[in-house]
XYZ file of C-alpha atoms in Angstrom:
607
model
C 0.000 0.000 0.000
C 1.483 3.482 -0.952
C 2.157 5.759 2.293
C 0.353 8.960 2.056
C 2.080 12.319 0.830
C 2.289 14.641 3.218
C 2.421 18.265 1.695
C 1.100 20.560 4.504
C 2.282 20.619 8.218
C 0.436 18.016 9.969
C 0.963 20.308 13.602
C -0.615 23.446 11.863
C -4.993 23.972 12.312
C -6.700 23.483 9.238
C -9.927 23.788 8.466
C -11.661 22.319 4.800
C -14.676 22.863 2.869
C -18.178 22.951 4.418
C -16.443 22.836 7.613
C -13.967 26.102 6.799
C -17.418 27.814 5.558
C -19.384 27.226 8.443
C -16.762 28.375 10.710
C -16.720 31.877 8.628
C -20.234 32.106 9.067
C -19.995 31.919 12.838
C -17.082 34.287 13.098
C -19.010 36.915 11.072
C -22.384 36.485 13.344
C -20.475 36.597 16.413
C -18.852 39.954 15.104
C -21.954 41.550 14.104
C -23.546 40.499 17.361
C -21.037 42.680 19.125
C -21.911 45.855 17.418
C -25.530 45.483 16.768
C -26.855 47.348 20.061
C -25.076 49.815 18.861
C -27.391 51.201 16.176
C -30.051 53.866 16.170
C -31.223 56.817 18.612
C -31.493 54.197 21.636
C -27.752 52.537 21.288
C -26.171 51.407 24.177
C -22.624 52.679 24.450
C -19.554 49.609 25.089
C -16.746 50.823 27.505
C -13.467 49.121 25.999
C -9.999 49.344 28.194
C -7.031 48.964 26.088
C -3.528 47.299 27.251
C -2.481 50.645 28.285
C -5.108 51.702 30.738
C -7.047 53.705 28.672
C -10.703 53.536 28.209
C -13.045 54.153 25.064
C -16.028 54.695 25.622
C -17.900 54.748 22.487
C -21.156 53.343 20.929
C -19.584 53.661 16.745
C -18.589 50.337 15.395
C -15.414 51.687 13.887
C -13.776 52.455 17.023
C -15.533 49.446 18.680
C -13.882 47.147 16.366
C -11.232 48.673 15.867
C -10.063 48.339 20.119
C -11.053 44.382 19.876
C -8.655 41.854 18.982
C -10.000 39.461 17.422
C -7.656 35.518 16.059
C -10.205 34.227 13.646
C -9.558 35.407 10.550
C -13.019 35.973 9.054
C -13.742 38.191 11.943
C -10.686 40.095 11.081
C -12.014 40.528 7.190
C -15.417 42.052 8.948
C -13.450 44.618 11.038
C -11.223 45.386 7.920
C -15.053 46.450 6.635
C -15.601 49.047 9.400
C -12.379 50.528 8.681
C -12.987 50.580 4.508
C -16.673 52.213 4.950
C -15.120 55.098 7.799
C -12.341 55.802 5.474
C -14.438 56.156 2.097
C -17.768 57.989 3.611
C -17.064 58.124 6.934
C -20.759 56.571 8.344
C -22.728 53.641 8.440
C -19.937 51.621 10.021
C -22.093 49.614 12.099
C -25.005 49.055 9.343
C -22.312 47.487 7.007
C -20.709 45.388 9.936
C -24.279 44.213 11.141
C -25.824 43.378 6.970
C -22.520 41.836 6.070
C -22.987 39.293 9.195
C -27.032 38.975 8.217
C -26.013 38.115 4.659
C -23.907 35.153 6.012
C -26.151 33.939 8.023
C -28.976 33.415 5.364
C -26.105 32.110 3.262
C -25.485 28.986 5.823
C -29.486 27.210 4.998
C -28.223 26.921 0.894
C -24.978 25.848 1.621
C -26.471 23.050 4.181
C -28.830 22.274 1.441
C -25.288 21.520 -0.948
C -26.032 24.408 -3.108
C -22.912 25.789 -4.857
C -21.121 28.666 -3.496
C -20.640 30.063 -6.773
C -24.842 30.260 -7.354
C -25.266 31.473 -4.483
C -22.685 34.273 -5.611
C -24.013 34.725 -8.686
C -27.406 35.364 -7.167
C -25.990 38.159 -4.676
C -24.367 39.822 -7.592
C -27.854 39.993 -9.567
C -29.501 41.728 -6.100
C -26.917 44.007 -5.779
C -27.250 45.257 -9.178
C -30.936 45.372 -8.941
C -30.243 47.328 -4.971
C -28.609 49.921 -6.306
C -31.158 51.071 -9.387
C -33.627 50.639 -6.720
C -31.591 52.898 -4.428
C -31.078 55.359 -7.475
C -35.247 55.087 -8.027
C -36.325 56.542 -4.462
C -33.249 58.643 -3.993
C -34.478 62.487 -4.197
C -32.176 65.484 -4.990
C -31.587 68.201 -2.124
C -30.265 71.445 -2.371
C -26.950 71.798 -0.742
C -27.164 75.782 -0.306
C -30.243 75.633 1.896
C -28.691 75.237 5.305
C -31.677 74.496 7.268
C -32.260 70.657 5.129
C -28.561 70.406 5.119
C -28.594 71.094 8.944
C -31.455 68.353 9.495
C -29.378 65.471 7.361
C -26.705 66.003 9.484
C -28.998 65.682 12.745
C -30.364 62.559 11.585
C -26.858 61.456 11.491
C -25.485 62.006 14.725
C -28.924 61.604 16.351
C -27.775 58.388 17.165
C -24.364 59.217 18.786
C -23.437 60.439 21.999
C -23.735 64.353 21.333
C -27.124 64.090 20.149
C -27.649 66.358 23.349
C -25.767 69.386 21.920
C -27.563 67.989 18.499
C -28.053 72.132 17.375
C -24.633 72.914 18.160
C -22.426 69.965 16.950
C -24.460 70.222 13.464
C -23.649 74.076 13.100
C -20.107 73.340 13.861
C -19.652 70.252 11.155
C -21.396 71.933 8.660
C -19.179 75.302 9.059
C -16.221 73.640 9.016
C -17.163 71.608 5.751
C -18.459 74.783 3.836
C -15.150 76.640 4.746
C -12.815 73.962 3.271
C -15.164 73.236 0.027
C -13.098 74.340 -3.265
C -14.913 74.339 -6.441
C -13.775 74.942 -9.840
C -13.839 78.912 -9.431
C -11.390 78.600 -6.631
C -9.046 76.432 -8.298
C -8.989 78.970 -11.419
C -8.362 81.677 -9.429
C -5.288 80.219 -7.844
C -4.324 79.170 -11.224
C -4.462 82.557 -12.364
C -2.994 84.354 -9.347
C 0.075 82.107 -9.859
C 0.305 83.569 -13.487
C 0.173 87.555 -12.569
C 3.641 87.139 -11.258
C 4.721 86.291 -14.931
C 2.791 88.781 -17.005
C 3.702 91.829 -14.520
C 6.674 93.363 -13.350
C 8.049 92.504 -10.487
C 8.790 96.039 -9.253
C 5.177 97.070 -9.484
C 3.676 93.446 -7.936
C 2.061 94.597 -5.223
C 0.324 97.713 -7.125
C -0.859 96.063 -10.177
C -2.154 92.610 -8.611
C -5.493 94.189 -8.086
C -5.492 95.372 -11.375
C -5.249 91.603 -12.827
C -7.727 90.585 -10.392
C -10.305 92.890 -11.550
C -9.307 91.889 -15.684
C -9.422 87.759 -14.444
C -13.015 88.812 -12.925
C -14.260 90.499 -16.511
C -12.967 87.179 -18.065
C -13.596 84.410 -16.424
C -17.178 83.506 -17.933
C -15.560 83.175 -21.232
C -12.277 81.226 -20.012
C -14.667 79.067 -17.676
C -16.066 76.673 -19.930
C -12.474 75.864 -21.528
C -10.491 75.559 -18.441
C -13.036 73.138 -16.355
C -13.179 70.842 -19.609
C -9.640 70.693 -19.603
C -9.193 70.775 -15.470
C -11.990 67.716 -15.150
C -10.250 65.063 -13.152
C -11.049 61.941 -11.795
C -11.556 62.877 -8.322
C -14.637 64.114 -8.496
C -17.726 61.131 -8.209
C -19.099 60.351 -11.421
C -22.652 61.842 -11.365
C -21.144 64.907 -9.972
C -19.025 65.775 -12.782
C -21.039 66.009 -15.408
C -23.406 68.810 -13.727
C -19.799 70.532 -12.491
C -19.036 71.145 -16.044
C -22.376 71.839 -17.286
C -22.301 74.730 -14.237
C -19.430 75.950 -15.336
C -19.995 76.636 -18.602
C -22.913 78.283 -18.229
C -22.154 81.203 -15.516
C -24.736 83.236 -16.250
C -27.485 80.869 -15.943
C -25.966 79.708 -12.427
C -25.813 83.284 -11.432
C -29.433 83.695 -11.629
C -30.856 80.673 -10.663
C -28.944 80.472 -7.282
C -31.476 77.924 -5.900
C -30.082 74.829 -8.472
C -28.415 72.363 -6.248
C -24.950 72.868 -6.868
C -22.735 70.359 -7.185
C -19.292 71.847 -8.843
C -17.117 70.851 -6.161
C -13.784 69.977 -6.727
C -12.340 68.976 -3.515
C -13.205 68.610 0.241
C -10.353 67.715 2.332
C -11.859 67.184 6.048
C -8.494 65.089 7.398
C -5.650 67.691 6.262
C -7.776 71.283 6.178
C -9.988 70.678 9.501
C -8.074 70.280 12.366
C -10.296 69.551 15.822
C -8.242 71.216 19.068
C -9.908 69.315 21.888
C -9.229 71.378 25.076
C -9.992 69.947 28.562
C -11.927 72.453 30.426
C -15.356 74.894 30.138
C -18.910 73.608 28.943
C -18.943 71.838 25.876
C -21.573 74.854 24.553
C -18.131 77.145 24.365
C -17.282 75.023 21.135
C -16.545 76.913 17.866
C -15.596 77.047 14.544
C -12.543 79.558 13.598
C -12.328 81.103 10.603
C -8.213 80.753 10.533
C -6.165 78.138 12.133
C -5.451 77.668 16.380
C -2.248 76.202 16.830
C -0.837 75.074 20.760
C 2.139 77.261 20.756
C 3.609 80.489 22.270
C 5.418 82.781 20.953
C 10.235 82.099 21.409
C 10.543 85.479 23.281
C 9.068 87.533 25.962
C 9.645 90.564 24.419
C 7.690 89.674 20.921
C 3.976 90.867 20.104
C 1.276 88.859 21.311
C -1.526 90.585 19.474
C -1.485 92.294 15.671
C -3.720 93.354 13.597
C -3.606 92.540 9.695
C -0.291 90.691 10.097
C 2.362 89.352 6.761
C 3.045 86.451 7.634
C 6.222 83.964 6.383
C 6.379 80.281 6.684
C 9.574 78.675 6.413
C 10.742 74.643 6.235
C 14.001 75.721 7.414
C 16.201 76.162 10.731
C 16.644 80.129 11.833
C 20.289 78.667 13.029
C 23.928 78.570 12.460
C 24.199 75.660 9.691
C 26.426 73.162 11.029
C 28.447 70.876 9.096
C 26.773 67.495 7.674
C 29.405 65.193 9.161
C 31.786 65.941 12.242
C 34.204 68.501 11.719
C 37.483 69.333 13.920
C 38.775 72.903 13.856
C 42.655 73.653 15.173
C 43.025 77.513 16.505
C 46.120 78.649 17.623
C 45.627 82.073 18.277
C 42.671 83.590 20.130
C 41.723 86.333 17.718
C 40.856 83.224 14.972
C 38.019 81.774 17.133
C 36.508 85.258 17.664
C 36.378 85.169 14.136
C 35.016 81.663 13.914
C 32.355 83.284 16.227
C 31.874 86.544 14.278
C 31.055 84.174 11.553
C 28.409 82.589 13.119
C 26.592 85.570 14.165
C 27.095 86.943 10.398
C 25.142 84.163 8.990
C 22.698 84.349 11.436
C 22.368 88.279 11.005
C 21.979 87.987 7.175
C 19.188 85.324 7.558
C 17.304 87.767 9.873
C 18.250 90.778 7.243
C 16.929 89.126 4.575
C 13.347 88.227 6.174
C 13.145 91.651 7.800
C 13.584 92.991 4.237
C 10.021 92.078 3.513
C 8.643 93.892 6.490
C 6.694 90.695 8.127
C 5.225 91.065 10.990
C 5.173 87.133 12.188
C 7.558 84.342 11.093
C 6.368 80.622 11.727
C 9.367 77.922 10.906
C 9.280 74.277 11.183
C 12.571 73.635 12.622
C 14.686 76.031 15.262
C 15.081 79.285 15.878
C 18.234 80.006 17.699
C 18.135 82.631 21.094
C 20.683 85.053 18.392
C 17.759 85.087 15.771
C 15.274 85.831 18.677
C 17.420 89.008 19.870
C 17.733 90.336 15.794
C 13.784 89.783 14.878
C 12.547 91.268 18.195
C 15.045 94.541 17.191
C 13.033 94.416 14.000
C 10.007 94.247 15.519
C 8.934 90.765 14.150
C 7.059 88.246 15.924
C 8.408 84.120 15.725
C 7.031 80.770 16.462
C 9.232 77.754 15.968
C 8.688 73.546 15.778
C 5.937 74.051 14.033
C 3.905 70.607 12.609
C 4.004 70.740 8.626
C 0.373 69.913 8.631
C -0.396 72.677 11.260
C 1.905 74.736 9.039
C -0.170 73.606 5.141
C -3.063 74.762 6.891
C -1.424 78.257 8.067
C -0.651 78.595 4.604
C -4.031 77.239 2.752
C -5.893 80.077 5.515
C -3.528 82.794 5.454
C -2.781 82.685 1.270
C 1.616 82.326 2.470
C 3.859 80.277 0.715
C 6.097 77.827 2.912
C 9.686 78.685 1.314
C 12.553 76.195 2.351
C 15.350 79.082 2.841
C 15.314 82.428 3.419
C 17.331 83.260 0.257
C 14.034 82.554 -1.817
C 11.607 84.862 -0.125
C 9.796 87.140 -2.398
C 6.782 89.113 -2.107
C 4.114 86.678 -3.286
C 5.371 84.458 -0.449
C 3.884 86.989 2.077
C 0.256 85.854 3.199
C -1.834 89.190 4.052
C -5.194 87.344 4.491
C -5.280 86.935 8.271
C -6.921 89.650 9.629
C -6.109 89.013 13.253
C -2.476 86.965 15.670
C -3.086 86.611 19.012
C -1.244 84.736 21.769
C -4.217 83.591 24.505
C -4.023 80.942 27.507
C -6.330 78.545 27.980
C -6.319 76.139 30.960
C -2.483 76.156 31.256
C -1.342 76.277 27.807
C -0.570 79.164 25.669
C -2.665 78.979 22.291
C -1.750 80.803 18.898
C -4.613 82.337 16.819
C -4.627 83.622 13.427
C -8.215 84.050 12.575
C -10.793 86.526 11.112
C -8.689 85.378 7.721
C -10.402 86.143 3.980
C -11.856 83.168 2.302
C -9.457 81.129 4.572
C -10.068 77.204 3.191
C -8.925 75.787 6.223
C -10.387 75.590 9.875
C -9.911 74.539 13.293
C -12.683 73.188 15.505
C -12.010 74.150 19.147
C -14.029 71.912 21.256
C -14.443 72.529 25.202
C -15.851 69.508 27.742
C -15.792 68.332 31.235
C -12.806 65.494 30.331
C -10.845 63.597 27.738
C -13.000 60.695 27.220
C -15.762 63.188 26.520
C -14.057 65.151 23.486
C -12.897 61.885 22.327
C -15.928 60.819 21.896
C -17.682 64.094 20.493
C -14.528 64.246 18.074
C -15.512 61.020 16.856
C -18.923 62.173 16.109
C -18.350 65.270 14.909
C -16.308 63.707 12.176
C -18.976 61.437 11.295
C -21.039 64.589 10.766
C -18.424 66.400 8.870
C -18.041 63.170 6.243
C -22.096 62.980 5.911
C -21.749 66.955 4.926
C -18.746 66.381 2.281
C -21.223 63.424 0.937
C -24.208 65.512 -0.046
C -21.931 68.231 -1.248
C -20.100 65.747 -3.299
C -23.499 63.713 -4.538
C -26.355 65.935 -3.533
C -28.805 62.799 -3.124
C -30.634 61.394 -0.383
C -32.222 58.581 0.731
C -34.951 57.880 3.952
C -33.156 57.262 6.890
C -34.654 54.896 9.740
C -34.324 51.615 8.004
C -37.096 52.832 5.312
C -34.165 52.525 2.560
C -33.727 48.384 3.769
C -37.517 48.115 4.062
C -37.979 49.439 0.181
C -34.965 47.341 -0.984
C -36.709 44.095 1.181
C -39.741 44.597 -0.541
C -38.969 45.205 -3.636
C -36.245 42.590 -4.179
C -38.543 40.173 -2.933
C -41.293 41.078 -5.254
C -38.206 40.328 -8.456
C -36.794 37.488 -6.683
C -40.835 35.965 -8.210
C -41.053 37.634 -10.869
C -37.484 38.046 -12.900
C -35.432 34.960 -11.400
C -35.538 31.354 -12.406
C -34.242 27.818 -11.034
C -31.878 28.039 -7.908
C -30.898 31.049 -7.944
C -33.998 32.619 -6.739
C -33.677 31.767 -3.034
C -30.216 33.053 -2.776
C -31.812 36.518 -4.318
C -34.499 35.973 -2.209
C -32.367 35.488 0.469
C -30.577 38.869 0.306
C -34.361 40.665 0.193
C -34.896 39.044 3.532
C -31.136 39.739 5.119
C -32.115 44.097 4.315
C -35.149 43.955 6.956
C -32.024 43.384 9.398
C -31.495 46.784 9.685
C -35.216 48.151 10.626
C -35.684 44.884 12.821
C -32.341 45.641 15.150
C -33.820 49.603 14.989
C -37.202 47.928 16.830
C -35.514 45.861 19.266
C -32.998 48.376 20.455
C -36.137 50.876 20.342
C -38.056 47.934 22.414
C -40.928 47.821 19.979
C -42.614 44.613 18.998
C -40.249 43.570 15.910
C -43.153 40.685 13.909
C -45.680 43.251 14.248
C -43.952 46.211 13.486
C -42.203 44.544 10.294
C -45.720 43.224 9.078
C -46.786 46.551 8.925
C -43.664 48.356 7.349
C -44.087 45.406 4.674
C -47.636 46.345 3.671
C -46.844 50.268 3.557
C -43.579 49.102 1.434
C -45.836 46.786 -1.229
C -48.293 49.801 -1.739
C -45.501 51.716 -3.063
C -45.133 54.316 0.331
C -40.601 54.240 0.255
C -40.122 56.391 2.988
C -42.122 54.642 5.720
C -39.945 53.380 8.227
C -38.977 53.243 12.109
C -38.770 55.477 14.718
C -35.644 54.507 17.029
C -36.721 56.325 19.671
C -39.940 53.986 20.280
C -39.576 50.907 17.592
C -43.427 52.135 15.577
C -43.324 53.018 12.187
C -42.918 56.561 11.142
C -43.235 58.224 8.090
C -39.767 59.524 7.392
C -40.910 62.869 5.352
C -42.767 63.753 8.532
C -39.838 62.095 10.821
C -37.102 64.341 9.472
C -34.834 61.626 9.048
C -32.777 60.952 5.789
C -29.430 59.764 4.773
C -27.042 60.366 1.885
C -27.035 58.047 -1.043
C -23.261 57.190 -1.193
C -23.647 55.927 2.667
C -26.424 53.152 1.405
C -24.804 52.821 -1.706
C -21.229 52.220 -0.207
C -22.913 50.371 3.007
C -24.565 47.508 0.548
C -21.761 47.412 -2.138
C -19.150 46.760 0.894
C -21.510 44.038 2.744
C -22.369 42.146 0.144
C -18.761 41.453 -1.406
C -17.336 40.703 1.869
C -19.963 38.135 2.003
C -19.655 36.986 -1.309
C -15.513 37.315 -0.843
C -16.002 34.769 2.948
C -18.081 32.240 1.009
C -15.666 31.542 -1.766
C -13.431 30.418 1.032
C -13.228 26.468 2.011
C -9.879 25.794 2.861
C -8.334 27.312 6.126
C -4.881 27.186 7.075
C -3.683 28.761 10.505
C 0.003 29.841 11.623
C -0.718 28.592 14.382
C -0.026 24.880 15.697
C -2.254 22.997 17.346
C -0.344 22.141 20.417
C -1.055 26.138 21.412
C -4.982 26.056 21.130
């Protein structure tokens, strides 16, 4: 008899087929178990210590997840999930974690029943395509310049978090910040064309004539719009966005008087580099505010500078405001005495003719990255000049986004355009214990900070957390101006209408995997009723007979688990959060199924 080949490691856990299927299945219920009392207006909040002593207190399913550690590696997939849906819109993380778990589970009857994985794929494919027109069908366009609906989306999403108290504030603040850092396709023309003047003026008259080109780009920039946002069109911008973008652009005039059009010729909204939350221990959380300009935690390298000017120029510099020193270790021999008072003269020379040739430019604050040594202090406060040092280079982009400055990397490259003028307002004030920079009341400034006030750290953490949930929902309506009803209505419709195909359009096996997916949406509405502590089969009977009469919006109200008419409820949702939240659940499903062999790293012997 021939002895058997042995290709694997015999002491290593494996796992094969139906076996290795099943066990994904559990993994991903047992993960989606964990998060789902954590969605709608009635969550319950999970306090999570970490190996350091530090607690989280939280009830999103990002940061939930994202604390647990987890060996099975299906249940590692589902957190990878949370992560992908915060980073690309930024909400719905616990939806996606908790229909991504449903759809396994209804997967595990048709795989008992020895129906191929790869139907059963095929048939989640067909009701995703189908989801999304469906999605696209009872999505309805909003206008992103009327702040009061715009201020309402945003309460229906962080209705559900912890700062739902301060539900008035926390929405004003998101939705401030978002609007400030928006660029659209004017903005971007205008810096293109600002960055031209220095070319087709003289550089002696710069300052006097830049107004001048401003006013001429003005009196041309309907006929150069339509050219230049053809040519700019990139492939940032979402798909359904860009087409209306350049159909705005083109026609100026039309835009100009019909103000009310939902605009959607944005170009680029960048919350993580251009919004920068300041969480300061201390005060009521009501004290929390939006600045127009940037707050940065520093003071300023000498006692004797300003604290407080008006209209300052400001430079930025990448480089040290020190005596260079040599790249690799250098040995000087002195003999006589009146050689190392030069070597020292020499020093203080270079030094001088840095500060000489900033001073030139009349500045009345200079903000470096690196060092500035005590020397440089003594010459800039004898020219009057204002200095902070070690500054961050993302504190220091945003500086130069709000202010209009350039960030030079040595001093022999200053020029005049370099100078931002479009802070209005430095000041040096304490708060708590530390000293705080502010350069605010800026023009147009395109970059923010949030300061947010509260009784203790795990507080702000936990408000910063929303708040950027409530800042991504904003930059999703401004990006795809489209929304959907909120309060599992958008599941219910899907449900209903899938189920109502599944009869009509799908043939042999595949129908019960389709219908399958129809019943894994009502999920969503049925965890809303049970963490609501409404009566889930009666409630869901009743949602399903509004749904097959054709009324989309009905769904639940969290707050007591009946059914509400959204419209009337005030609750709705952007698109690209449903549209993201199903695409994302159902290929993770689809991408755990298609597994049947697992291999761990680990041996047996250390189970």
């Amino acid at each position: 008899m021939q002895s058997p080949v042995i290709v694997l490691n015999t002491s290593k856990q494996r796992e094969t087929g139906h076996r290795a299927q099943m066990s994904n299945i559990a993994a991903g219920k047992t993960v989606a178990d964990v998060v789902r009392t954590c969605l709608g207006p009635r969550a319950m909040l999970k306090m999570l210590l970490d190996p350091m002593g530090g607690i989280t207190l939280t009830n999103d399913g990002f940061a939930i997840l994202r604390e647990c550690e987890v060996a099975h590696p299906a249940a590692k997939s589902m957190i990878e999930l949370s992560r992908t849906q915060d980073d690309e819109v930024g909400d719905g993380t616990t939806s996606v974690i908790i229909l991504a778990g449903e759809m396994l589970a209804i997967s595990a009857p048709f795989l008992e029943r020895k129906i191929h994985p790869v139907v059963i794929l095929r048939a989640f494919q067909k009701a995703l395509d189908d989801a999304q027109t469906i999605l696209r069908e009872i999505a309805v366009p909003v206008d992103t310049n009327d702040r009061e609906k715009m201020l309402g989306l945003i309460k229906s999403a962080i209705g559900t978090k912890f700062v739902s108290r301060w539900n008035d504030l926390m929405c004003n603040l998101a939705l401030t910040a978002v609007q400030t850092v928006v660029r659209r396709t004017a903005d971007f023309e205008s810096a293109d064309t600002e960055a031209q003047a220095p070319n087709t003026t003289s550089t002696a008259a710069a300052g006097a004539s830049a107004s001048a080109a401003d006013a001429s780009d003005k009196a041309t920039a309907d006929t150069a719009a339509a050219g230049s946002v053809a040519d700019a069109a990139d492939t940032q911008m979402p798909a359904n966005a860009e087409t209306a973008a350049v159909s705005s652009a083109t026609t100026a005039a039309s835009d100009a008087a019909n103000p009310a059009a939902p605009d959607v010729d944005v170009r680029e909204i960048d919350i993580k580099r251009f919004v920068r939350v300041e969480k300061v221990p201390g005060g009521e959380i009501e004290e929390s505010r939006v600045l127009d300009g940037v707050m940065i935690n520093k003071d300023v390298v000498h006692p004797k500078m300003r604290r407080h000017i008006e209209n300052p120029r400001i430079i930025l510099l990448d480089c040290p405001l020190e005596y260079k020193k040599g790249e690799s270790q250098t040995n000087i021999e002195i003999t006589r005495e009146s050689d190392w008072t030069r070597v020292l003269e020499i020093e203080e020379e270079q030094i001088r003719t840095m500060c000489e040739k900033i001073a030139a430019l009349k500045p009345d604050l200079v903000i470096t990255e690196k060092g500035v040594s005590d020397l440089a202090q003594h010459y800039l406060v004898k020219e009057n000049i204002t200095a902070l040092r070690r500054m961050r280079k993302t504190d220091n982009n945003r500086i130069a986004r709000a202010t209009g400055a350039t960030i030079v990397s040595s001093v022999d490259e200053l020029k005049e355009q370099d100078v931002g003028t479009s802070c209005g307002l430095f000041s040096v004030d304490k708060i708590g214990d530390e000293y705080f920079s502010f350069l605010t009341k800026c023009k147009n400034p395109k970059a923010c900070t949030i300061l947010l006030r509260g009784p203790g750290k795990d507080t702000l953490n936990e408000i910063d957390r929303n708040l950027q949930d409530a800042m991504c929902v904003a930059r999703n309506v401004l990006f795809s101006p489209y929304l959907c009803p909120g309060g599992g209505a958008t599941e219910m419709a899907l449900s209903v209408q899938l189920a109502q195909r599944a009869k009509s359009d799908i043939d042999g096996i595949e129908q019960w995997p389709y219908a399958g997916v129809a019943e894994a949406m009502e999920v969503i509405p049925r965890t809303l009723i049970q963490n609501g502590g409404g009566n889930a089969i009666r409630t869901l009977t009743e949602l399903r007979a509004k749904h097959a009469a054709g009324q989309t919006t009905w769904g639940v109200d969290g707050e007591k688990g009946v059914p509400a008419d959204m419209n009337d409820y005030g609750v709705w949702e952007p698109l690209a959060v449903k549209l993201q939240t199903i695409k994302t659940a159902i290929d993770s499903a689809s991408l755990l199924l298609r597994v049947d062999d697992i291999v761990s790293g680990t041996s047996k012997k250390s189970e």
